[in-house]
mmCIF file of C-alpha atoms in Angstrom:
data_model
loop_
_atom_site.group_PDB
_atom_site.id
_atom_site.type_symbol
_atom_site.label_atom_id
_atom_site.label_comp_id
_atom_site.label_asym_id
_atom_site.label_seq_id
_atom_site.Cartn_x
_atom_site.Cartn_y
_atom_site.Cartn_z
ATOM 1 C CA MET A 24 -19.474 -25.975 0.922
ATOM 2 C CA ARG A 25 -19.880 -27.242 -2.615
ATOM 3 C CA LEU A 26 -16.755 -28.668 -4.277
ATOM 4 C CA GLN A 27 -15.738 -27.915 -7.845
ATOM 5 C CA ASN A 28 -16.797 -30.558 -10.343
ATOM 6 C CA THR A 29 -13.665 -31.936 -12.050
ATOM 7 C CA HIS A 30 -15.106 -34.967 -13.783
ATOM 8 C CA THR A 31 -15.834 -33.686 -17.270
ATOM 9 C CA THR A 32 -13.330 -32.274 -19.751
ATOM 10 C CA LYS A 33 -15.158 -28.933 -19.672
ATOM 11 C CA ASP A 34 -14.832 -28.741 -15.882
ATOM 12 C CA ILE A 35 -11.130 -29.611 -15.991
ATOM 13 C CA ILE A 36 -10.411 -26.992 -18.658
ATOM 14 C CA SER A 37 -12.394 -24.377 -16.698
ATOM 15 C CA LEU A 38 -10.429 -25.033 -13.501
ATOM 16 C CA PHE A 39 -7.136 -25.093 -15.408
ATOM 17 C CA LEU A 40 -7.941 -21.668 -16.909
ATOM 18 C CA LYS A 41 -8.752 -20.335 -13.444
ATOM 19 C CA GLY A 42 -5.317 -21.577 -12.361
ATOM 20 C CA LEU A 43 -3.776 -19.749 -15.328
ATOM 21 C CA ALA A 44 -5.464 -16.520 -14.261
ATOM 22 C CA MET A 45 -4.467 -16.940 -10.621
ATOM 23 C CA GLY A 46 -0.844 -17.723 -11.507
ATOM 24 C CA GLY A 47 -0.571 -14.713 -13.788
ATOM 25 C CA ALA A 48 -2.132 -12.428 -11.173
ATOM 26 C CA ASN A 49 0.184 -13.641 -8.398
ATOM 27 C CA LYS A 50 3.262 -12.596 -10.356
ATOM 28 C CA ILE A 51 2.237 -8.957 -10.855
ATOM 29 C CA PRO A 52 2.945 -6.536 -7.977
ATOM 30 C CA GLY A 53 -0.340 -5.043 -6.818
ATOM 31 C CA VAL A 54 -2.573 -7.813 -8.182
ATOM 32 C CA SER A 55 -3.786 -10.642 -5.949
ATOM 33 C CA GLY A 56 -4.369 -14.205 -7.078
ATOM 34 C CA GLY A 57 -6.724 -14.506 -4.107
ATOM 35 C CA VAL A 58 -9.100 -12.062 -5.814
ATOM 36 C CA VAL A 59 -9.228 -14.384 -8.841
ATOM 37 C CA ALA A 60 -10.044 -17.302 -6.542
ATOM 38 C CA PHE A 61 -12.722 -15.289 -4.734
ATOM 39 C CA VAL A 62 -14.442 -13.932 -7.832
ATOM 40 C CA THR A 63 -14.333 -17.140 -9.885
ATOM 41 C CA GLY A 64 -15.863 -19.116 -7.041
ATOM 42 C CA PHE A 65 -13.207 -21.510 -5.755
ATOM 43 C CA TYR A 66 -11.719 -19.507 -2.868
ATOM 44 C CA GLU A 67 -13.382 -21.421 -0.037
ATOM 45 C CA GLU A 68 -12.570 -24.772 -1.649
ATOM 46 C CA LEU A 69 -8.945 -23.653 -2.013
ATOM 47 C CA ILE A 70 -8.775 -22.866 1.709
ATOM 48 C CA PHE A 71 -10.591 -26.125 2.514
ATOM 49 C CA SER A 72 -8.091 -28.132 0.437
ATOM 50 C CA PHE A 73 -5.063 -26.492 2.051
ATOM 51 C CA LYS A 74 -6.569 -27.212 5.483
ATOM 52 C CA ARG A 75 -6.557 -30.910 4.640
ATOM 53 C CA MET A 76 -2.745 -30.868 4.523
ATOM 54 C CA ASN A 77 -2.571 -32.005 8.150
ATOM 55 C CA THR A 78 -1.533 -34.924 10.355
ATOM 56 C CA ASN A 79 -4.387 -37.083 9.053
ATOM 57 C CA ALA A 80 -3.079 -36.653 5.506
ATOM 58 C CA ILE A 81 0.429 -37.612 6.647
ATOM 59 C CA LYS A 82 -0.910 -40.748 8.360
ATOM 60 C CA LEU A 83 -2.709 -41.797 5.181
ATOM 61 C CA LEU A 84 0.552 -41.430 3.242
ATOM 62 C CA ILE A 85 2.590 -43.347 5.830
ATOM 63 C CA HIS A 86 0.129 -46.252 5.733
ATOM 64 C CA GLY A 87 0.164 -46.312 1.924
ATOM 65 C CA ARG A 88 -3.484 -45.351 1.576
ATOM 66 C CA PHE A 89 -2.812 -43.175 -1.453
ATOM 67 C CA LYS A 90 -6.332 -43.215 -2.859
ATOM 68 C CA SER A 91 -7.747 -42.093 0.471
ATOM 69 C CA PHE A 92 -5.024 -39.425 0.680
ATOM 70 C CA PHE A 93 -5.961 -37.985 -2.725
ATOM 71 C CA GLN A 94 -9.656 -37.942 -1.835
ATOM 72 C CA TYR A 95 -9.080 -36.494 1.632
ATOM 73 C CA THR A 96 -6.826 -33.656 0.428
ATOM 74 C CA ASN A 97 -8.937 -32.871 -2.676
ATOM 75 C CA ALA A 98 -5.714 -33.479 -4.615
ATOM 76 C CA ARG A 99 -7.397 -33.647 -8.027
ATOM 77 C CA PHE A 100 -8.680 -30.097 -7.618
ATOM 78 C CA LEU A 101 -5.284 -28.825 -6.400
ATOM 79 C CA PHE A 102 -3.354 -30.628 -9.142
ATOM 80 C CA ILE A 103 -5.458 -29.159 -11.962
ATOM 81 C CA LEU A 104 -5.445 -25.686 -10.408
ATOM 82 C CA PHE A 105 -1.706 -25.565 -9.785
ATOM 83 C CA SER A 106 -0.953 -27.096 -13.169
ATOM 84 C CA GLY A 107 -2.645 -24.018 -14.598
ATOM 85 C CA SER A 108 -0.712 -21.709 -12.258
ATOM 86 C CA ILE A 109 2.647 -23.278 -13.128
ATOM 87 C CA PHE A 110 1.853 -23.312 -16.839
ATOM 88 C CA SER A 111 0.973 -19.611 -16.618
ATOM 89 C CA TYR A 112 4.581 -18.838 -15.699
ATOM 90 C CA PHE A 113 5.672 -19.997 -19.141
ATOM 91 C CA THR A 114 2.686 -18.564 -21.046
ATOM 92 C CA VAL A 115 0.424 -15.943 -19.468
ATOM 93 C CA SER A 116 3.176 -14.476 -17.283
ATOM 94 C CA ARG A 117 5.528 -14.127 -20.250
ATOM 95 C CA LEU A 118 2.769 -12.455 -22.257
ATOM 96 C CA LEU A 119 2.058 -10.099 -19.349
ATOM 97 C CA ASP A 120 5.769 -9.262 -19.129
ATOM 98 C CA PHE A 121 5.722 -8.314 -22.823
ATOM 99 C CA LEU A 122 2.540 -6.245 -22.474
ATOM 100 C CA LEU A 123 3.844 -4.450 -19.380
ATOM 101 C CA ARG A 124 7.042 -3.526 -21.206
ATOM 102 C CA ASN A 125 5.205 -2.162 -24.250
ATOM 103 C CA TYR A 126 1.707 -1.149 -23.094
ATOM 104 C CA GLU A 127 2.116 -0.624 -19.357
ATOM 105 C CA LEU A 128 -0.546 2.076 -18.926
ATOM 106 C CA PHE A 129 -3.210 0.019 -20.681
ATOM 107 C CA VAL A 130 -2.338 -3.192 -18.785
ATOM 108 C CA TRP A 131 -2.594 -1.453 -15.409
ATOM 109 C CA SER A 132 -5.840 0.205 -16.549
ATOM 110 C CA PHE A 133 -7.306 -3.184 -17.441
ATOM 111 C CA PHE A 134 -6.310 -4.613 -14.056
ATOM 112 C CA PHE A 135 -7.712 -1.543 -12.300
ATOM 113 C CA GLY A 136 -11.034 -2.216 -14.026
ATOM 114 C CA LEU A 137 -10.890 -5.880 -13.011
ATOM 115 C CA ILE A 138 -10.341 -4.928 -9.368
ATOM 116 C CA LEU A 139 -13.219 -2.434 -9.528
ATOM 117 C CA GLY A 140 -15.343 -5.224 -10.981
ATOM 118 C CA SER A 141 -14.319 -7.581 -8.196
ATOM 119 C CA ILE A 142 -15.325 -4.952 -5.607
ATOM 120 C CA TYR A 143 -18.737 -4.710 -7.283
ATOM 121 C CA TYR A 144 -19.005 -8.507 -7.376
ATOM 122 C CA ILE A 145 -18.118 -9.004 -3.700
ATOM 123 C CA ALA A 146 -20.271 -6.080 -2.508
ATOM 124 C CA LYS A 147 -23.249 -7.429 -4.452
ATOM 125 C CA GLY A 148 -22.927 -10.787 -2.723
ATOM 126 C CA CYS A 149 -22.694 -9.320 0.774
ATOM 127 C CA GLU A 150 -25.554 -9.662 3.197
ATOM 128 C CA LYS A 151 -27.202 -6.577 4.662
ATOM 129 C CA PHE A 152 -24.438 -4.657 6.390
ATOM 130 C CA SER A 153 -24.564 -4.430 10.172
ATOM 131 C CA SER A 154 -22.552 -1.992 12.297
ATOM 132 C CA LYS A 155 -19.941 -4.735 12.837
ATOM 133 C CA ASN A 156 -19.593 -5.227 9.088
ATOM 134 C CA PHE A 157 -19.123 -1.493 8.529
ATOM 135 C CA ILE A 158 -16.374 -1.468 11.155
ATOM 136 C CA ALA A 159 -14.776 -4.501 9.484
ATOM 137 C CA LEU A 160 -15.027 -2.719 6.113
ATOM 138 C CA GLY A 161 -13.259 0.332 7.552
ATOM 139 C CA ILE A 162 -10.525 -1.830 9.062
ATOM 140 C CA GLY A 163 -9.990 -3.540 5.699
ATOM 141 C CA ILE A 164 -9.747 -0.216 3.851
ATOM 142 C CA ALA A 165 -7.277 1.172 6.410
ATOM 143 C CA LEU A 166 -5.104 -1.948 6.182
ATOM 144 C CA GLY A 167 -5.105 -1.853 2.376
ATOM 145 C CA ILE A 168 -4.126 1.816 2.248
ATOM 146 C CA GLY A 169 -1.558 1.414 5.029
ATOM 147 C CA ILE A 170 0.252 -1.466 3.332
ATOM 148 C CA SER A 171 0.313 0.326 -0.027
ATOM 149 C CA LEU A 172 2.062 3.313 1.585
ATOM 150 C CA LEU A 173 4.771 1.376 3.434
ATOM 151 C CA PRO A 174 8.362 2.127 2.342
ATOM 152 C CA PRO A 175 10.288 -0.869 0.900
ATOM 153 C CA ALA A 176 13.068 -2.535 2.870
ATOM 154 C CA LYS A 177 16.516 -3.531 1.608
ATOM 155 C CA GLU A 178 17.315 -6.964 0.172
ATOM 156 C CA ASN A 179 18.029 -9.590 2.828
ATOM 157 C CA THR A 180 19.489 -13.026 1.921
ATOM 158 C CA ASN A 181 19.349 -14.467 5.448
ATOM 159 C CA LEU A 182 17.636 -17.865 5.076
ATOM 160 C CA SER A 183 15.418 -17.346 8.144
ATOM 161 C CA PHE A 184 14.176 -14.049 6.728
ATOM 162 C CA VAL A 185 13.699 -15.674 3.305
ATOM 163 C CA PHE A 186 11.597 -18.391 4.981
ATOM 164 C CA LEU A 187 9.493 -15.622 6.550
ATOM 165 C CA CYS A 188 9.157 -14.009 3.103
ATOM 166 C CA GLY A 189 7.720 -17.293 1.852
ATOM 167 C CA ILE A 190 5.120 -17.343 4.627
ATOM 168 C CA ILE A 191 4.094 -13.726 4.023
ATOM 169 C CA GLY A 192 4.484 -13.737 0.235
ATOM 170 C CA VAL A 193 2.115 -16.662 -0.271
ATOM 171 C CA SER A 194 -0.618 -14.551 1.322
ATOM 172 C CA GLY A 195 -1.554 -13.228 -2.139
ATOM 173 C CA MET A 196 -3.000 -16.651 -2.884
ATOM 174 C CA THR A 197 -4.942 -17.021 0.364
ATOM 175 C CA ILE A 198 -5.959 -13.426 1.168
ATOM 176 C CA PRO A 199 -7.908 -11.621 -1.584
ATOM 177 C CA GLY A 200 -6.606 -8.106 -2.167
ATOM 178 C CA LEU A 201 -3.178 -8.743 -0.668
ATOM 179 C CA SER A 202 -0.580 -8.963 -3.437
ATOM 180 C CA GLY A 203 2.190 -11.377 -2.506
ATOM 181 C CA SER A 204 4.481 -9.840 -5.133
ATOM 182 C CA PHE A 205 3.902 -6.339 -3.755
ATOM 183 C CA ILE A 206 4.578 -7.583 -0.216
ATOM 184 C CA LEU A 207 7.903 -9.017 -1.411
ATOM 185 C CA ILE A 208 8.779 -5.599 -2.858
ATOM 186 C CA LEU A 209 8.070 -4.039 0.550
ATOM 187 C CA LEU A 210 10.230 -6.714 2.208
ATOM 188 C CA GLY A 211 13.003 -5.906 -0.278
ATOM 189 C CA ASN A 212 13.236 -9.417 -1.721
ATOM 190 C CA TYR A 213 11.045 -9.357 -4.845
ATOM 191 C CA VAL A 214 13.978 -9.411 -7.288
ATOM 192 C CA LEU A 215 15.947 -11.880 -5.178
ATOM 193 C CA LEU A 216 13.113 -14.412 -4.928
ATOM 194 C CA LEU A 217 10.936 -13.974 -8.020
ATOM 195 C CA VAL A 218 13.556 -12.911 -10.551
ATOM 196 C CA ASP A 219 17.160 -13.844 -9.711
ATOM 197 C CA SER A 220 16.473 -17.127 -7.899
ATOM 198 C CA VAL A 221 13.889 -18.268 -10.478
ATOM 199 C CA ASN A 222 16.331 -17.521 -13.317
ATOM 200 C CA ILE A 223 19.019 -19.516 -11.497
ATOM 201 C CA LEU A 224 16.586 -22.427 -11.034
ATOM 202 C CA SER A 225 15.649 -22.349 -14.721
ATOM 203 C CA LYS A 226 19.313 -22.439 -15.735
ATOM 204 C CA THR A 227 20.001 -25.251 -13.250
ATOM 205 C CA LEU A 228 17.130 -27.390 -14.553
ATOM 206 C CA THR A 229 18.398 -26.862 -18.092
ATOM 207 C CA ASP A 230 21.862 -28.043 -16.995
ATOM 208 C CA ILE A 231 20.433 -31.101 -15.241
ATOM 209 C CA PHE A 232 18.380 -32.180 -18.254
ATOM 210 C CA SER A 233 21.441 -31.761 -20.477
ATOM 211 C CA GLY A 234 23.529 -33.896 -18.095
ATOM 212 C CA ASP A 235 25.730 -31.011 -16.875
ATOM 213 C CA PHE A 236 26.192 -31.142 -13.082
ATOM 214 C CA THR A 237 29.165 -28.789 -12.794
ATOM 215 C CA PHE A 238 26.872 -26.252 -11.109
ATOM 216 C CA ILE A 239 27.313 -28.134 -7.802
ATOM 217 C CA HIS A 240 30.739 -26.496 -7.566
ATOM 218 C CA ASP A 241 29.334 -23.021 -8.264
ATOM 219 C CA VAL A 242 29.100 -21.342 -4.841
ATOM 220 C CA LYS A 243 26.894 -18.507 -6.106
ATOM 221 C CA ARG A 244 24.489 -20.905 -7.824
ATOM 222 C CA ILE A 245 24.179 -23.090 -4.719
ATOM 223 C CA LYS A 246 23.542 -19.989 -2.603
ATOM 224 C CA TYR A 247 20.586 -18.973 -4.797
ATOM 225 C CA LEU A 248 19.210 -22.534 -4.814
ATOM 226 C CA LYS A 249 19.329 -22.572 -0.999
ATOM 227 C CA ILE A 250 17.512 -19.246 -0.949
ATOM 228 C CA LEU A 251 14.829 -20.568 -3.299
ATOM 229 C CA GLY A 252 14.508 -23.756 -1.237
ATOM 230 C CA SER A 253 14.009 -21.747 1.955
ATOM 231 C CA PHE A 254 11.450 -19.519 0.235
ATOM 232 C CA SER A 255 9.550 -22.556 -1.108
ATOM 233 C CA ALA A 256 9.519 -24.184 2.331
ATOM 234 C CA GLY A 257 8.191 -20.971 3.860
ATOM 235 C CA SER A 258 5.505 -20.735 1.187
ATOM 236 C CA ALA A 259 4.359 -24.316 1.799
ATOM 237 C CA PHE A 260 4.306 -23.734 5.559
ATOM 238 C CA GLY A 261 2.454 -20.454 5.077
ATOM 239 C CA LEU A 262 -0.191 -22.043 2.857
ATOM 240 C CA VAL A 263 -1.023 -24.673 5.449
ATOM 241 C CA VAL A 264 -0.969 -22.354 8.476
ATOM 242 C CA THR A 265 -2.874 -19.431 6.936
ATOM 243 C CA SER A 266 -5.460 -21.764 5.408
ATOM 244 C CA HIS A 267 -6.206 -23.247 8.839
ATOM 245 C CA ILE A 268 -6.550 -19.785 10.357
ATOM 246 C CA LEU A 269 -8.672 -18.475 7.483
ATOM 247 C CA GLY A 270 -10.798 -21.622 7.397
ATOM 248 C CA TYR A 271 -11.562 -21.177 11.105
ATOM 249 C CA ILE A 272 -12.515 -17.505 10.915
ATOM 250 C CA ILE A 273 -14.462 -17.836 7.634
ATOM 251 C CA LYS A 274 -16.587 -20.590 9.128
ATOM 252 C CA ARG A 275 -17.425 -18.544 12.251
ATOM 253 C CA TRP A 276 -17.461 -14.957 11.000
ATOM 254 C CA HIS A 277 -18.180 -15.252 7.280
ATOM 255 C CA SER A 278 -19.907 -11.881 6.790
ATOM 256 C CA ILE A 279 -17.289 -9.974 8.817
ATOM 257 C CA VAL A 280 -14.424 -11.638 6.921
ATOM 258 C CA THR A 281 -16.123 -10.814 3.611
ATOM 259 C CA ALA A 282 -16.472 -7.166 4.712
ATOM 260 C CA ILE A 283 -12.773 -7.017 5.651
ATOM 261 C CA ILE A 284 -11.806 -8.558 2.286
ATOM 262 C CA LEU A 285 -14.032 -6.054 0.477
ATOM 263 C CA GLY A 286 -12.417 -3.183 2.389
ATOM 264 C CA PHE A 287 -8.924 -4.537 1.876
ATOM 265 C CA ILE A 288 -9.370 -4.822 -1.890
ATOM 266 C CA THR A 289 -10.821 -1.290 -1.966
ATOM 267 C CA GLY A 290 -7.930 0.084 0.086
ATOM 268 C CA SER A 291 -5.411 -1.687 -2.153
ATOM 269 C CA LEU A 292 -6.663 0.006 -5.346
ATOM 270 C CA GLY A 293 -3.717 2.399 -5.151
ATOM 271 C CA ASN A 294 -1.389 -0.525 -5.910
ATOM 272 C CA VAL A 295 -2.919 -0.908 -9.378
ATOM 273 C CA TRP A 296 -3.525 2.796 -10.099
ATOM 274 C CA PRO A 297 -2.631 3.035 -13.818
ATOM 275 C CA TRP A 298 -0.981 6.472 -13.798
ATOM 276 C CA LYS A 299 2.328 6.020 -12.013
ATOM 277 C CA GLU A 300 6.051 6.190 -12.582
ATOM 278 C CA LYS A 301 8.519 3.547 -11.456
ATOM 279 C CA ILE A 302 11.021 4.278 -8.707
ATOM 280 C CA PHE A 303 14.184 2.204 -9.033
ATOM 281 C CA GLN A 304 16.770 1.380 -6.396
ATOM 282 C CA MET A 305 19.844 3.615 -6.556
ATOM 283 C CA GLN A 306 23.190 3.858 -4.820
ATOM 284 C CA ASN A 307 25.698 6.681 -5.284
ATOM 285 C CA ASN A 308 23.422 8.186 -7.977
ATOM 286 C CA GLN A 309 23.573 4.977 -10.034
ATOM 287 C CA PHE A 310 20.888 2.367 -10.652
ATOM 288 C CA ILE A 311 21.336 -1.003 -8.957
ATOM 289 C CA THR A 312 20.573 -3.969 -11.243
ATOM 290 C CA ASP A 313 19.701 -7.640 -10.819
ATOM 291 C CA ILE A 314 21.812 -10.520 -12.167
ATOM 292 C CA GLN A 315 20.337 -9.967 -15.640
ATOM 293 C CA GLY A 316 21.231 -6.274 -15.649
ATOM 294 C CA ASN A 317 17.654 -5.017 -15.123
ATOM 295 C CA LYS A 318 16.983 -2.060 -12.832
ATOM 296 C CA ILE A 319 15.407 -3.016 -9.483
ATOM 297 C CA LEU A 320 11.902 -1.646 -8.887
ATOM 298 C CA ILE A 321 11.214 -0.537 -5.304
ATOM 299 C CA ASN A 322 7.992 1.493 -5.573
ATOM 300 C CA TYR A 323 5.805 3.777 -7.680
ATOM 301 C CA GLN A 324 5.130 7.508 -7.806
ATOM 302 C CA ARG A 325 1.436 7.994 -8.587
ATOM 303 C CA TYR A 326 -0.080 11.016 -10.318
ATOM 304 C CA LEU A 327 -3.379 12.237 -11.816
ATOM 305 C CA PRO A 328 -3.827 11.767 -15.568
ATOM 306 C CA GLU A 329 -3.931 14.545 -18.140
ATOM 307 C CA LEU A 330 -7.415 14.532 -19.661
ATOM 308 C CA SER A 331 -6.083 16.248 -22.785
ATOM 309 C CA ASN A 332 -3.914 13.195 -23.523
ATOM 310 C CA SER A 333 -5.539 10.664 -25.881
ATOM 311 C CA ASN A 334 -3.817 7.785 -24.050
ATOM 312 C CA THR A 335 -5.736 8.768 -20.924
ATOM 313 C CA TRP A 336 -9.034 8.084 -22.676
ATOM 314 C CA TYR A 337 -7.748 4.802 -24.103
ATOM 315 C CA ALA A 338 -6.738 3.838 -20.567
ATOM 316 C CA ILE A 339 -10.205 4.738 -19.255
ATOM 317 C CA GLY A 340 -11.603 2.521 -22.002
ATOM 318 C CA PHE A 341 -9.514 -0.406 -20.751
ATOM 319 C CA ILE A 342 -10.740 0.254 -17.210
ATOM 320 C CA ILE A 343 -14.315 -0.033 -18.456
ATOM 321 C CA ILE A 344 -13.478 -3.227 -20.374
ATOM 322 C CA GLY A 345 -11.914 -4.780 -17.265
ATOM 323 C CA PHE A 346 -14.911 -3.831 -15.138
ATOM 324 C CA LEU A 347 -17.442 -5.149 -17.652
ATOM 325 C CA LEU A 348 -15.497 -8.394 -18.018
ATOM 326 C CA LEU A 349 -15.875 -9.066 -14.270
ATOM 327 C CA VAL A 350 -19.571 -8.180 -14.404
ATOM 328 C CA LEU A 351 -20.109 -10.565 -17.339
ATOM 329 C CA MET A 352 -18.167 -13.318 -15.533
ATOM 330 C CA GLU A 353 -20.399 -12.839 -12.494
ATOM 331 C CA TYR A 354 -23.525 -12.946 -14.676
ATOM 332 C CA TYR A 355 -22.314 -16.073 -16.496
ATOM 333 C CA GLY A 356 -21.498 -17.792 -13.208
ATOM 334 C CA ARG A 357 -24.925 -16.900 -11.768
ATOM 335 C CA GLU A 358 -26.708 -18.223 -14.864
ATOM 336 C CA ASN A 359 -24.749 -21.484 -14.686
ATOM 337 C CA ARG A 360 -25.555 -21.935 -10.993
ATOM 338 C CA SER A 361 -29.254 -21.297 -11.552
ATOM 339 C CA ALA A 362 -29.311 -23.852 -14.385
ATOM 340 C CA LEU A 363 -28.034 -26.613 -12.074
#
């Protein structure tokens, strides 16, 4: 496996931008950051780097061999990538929030085109399909469709369940086509973990930097911080465990795994279908809201577009733009590789 070059400024900026894209994708229900990693060419290195978070890495830290630790864990690559992902929360993610509020149909259309482009990209890179690969493709499609049709559960604040949510939710980063945000919606904890708890953390950090520590006496605030801590611990645990499992199976059954990923992304297309209406959580014929007063999304009702509507054709245009963007990225990446 060839590692990403992170020595020149151009390489660092390129990897940082990939982190931006992955971070933005991970936040949107139905879109997988793993697809970004797969298509932009750093998926296997990401899995490889997570696999290095093991007992050997811990021993290097204990013995103070920090330089060896950073080299062994590919920490430079991870630091640049996750710097981009974290920065995206304050930039790209905020922009996406604005666009989704004001141009939702066109945003989903663009993402639908990107996913179609990623399917084309992955299929083009597949080896000649054997009967085993076709079976794997079918399994992937069935899994993708099955998950997209699951009914959402109710919110659960139990810390053990929240830890499990962290393990499962981080899958969007390690498994292309599986949206961690959408999984959290199905588990009933999307608002709790990615909206309410994050808002509480942001407010807490603001208080800390301003020298206000009165929040330690706020029972509700501490409860949310515990929830976020449990979710973060589960995510870290999930990254390490799933990366070891994925690293093992990718090494031994690369073509079959690629076929399953291709099928899974194809089966998950319904998650990003542009023409859909939001279904919000209700109780006693009234909408339930989060701590900021926003209605809680639990699923979507999909429908076929009206071809007589001009917005439908604009949306189709954005689908084409998204698809062509992925094709051009693939072409650019191939040209760069051939030039080396």
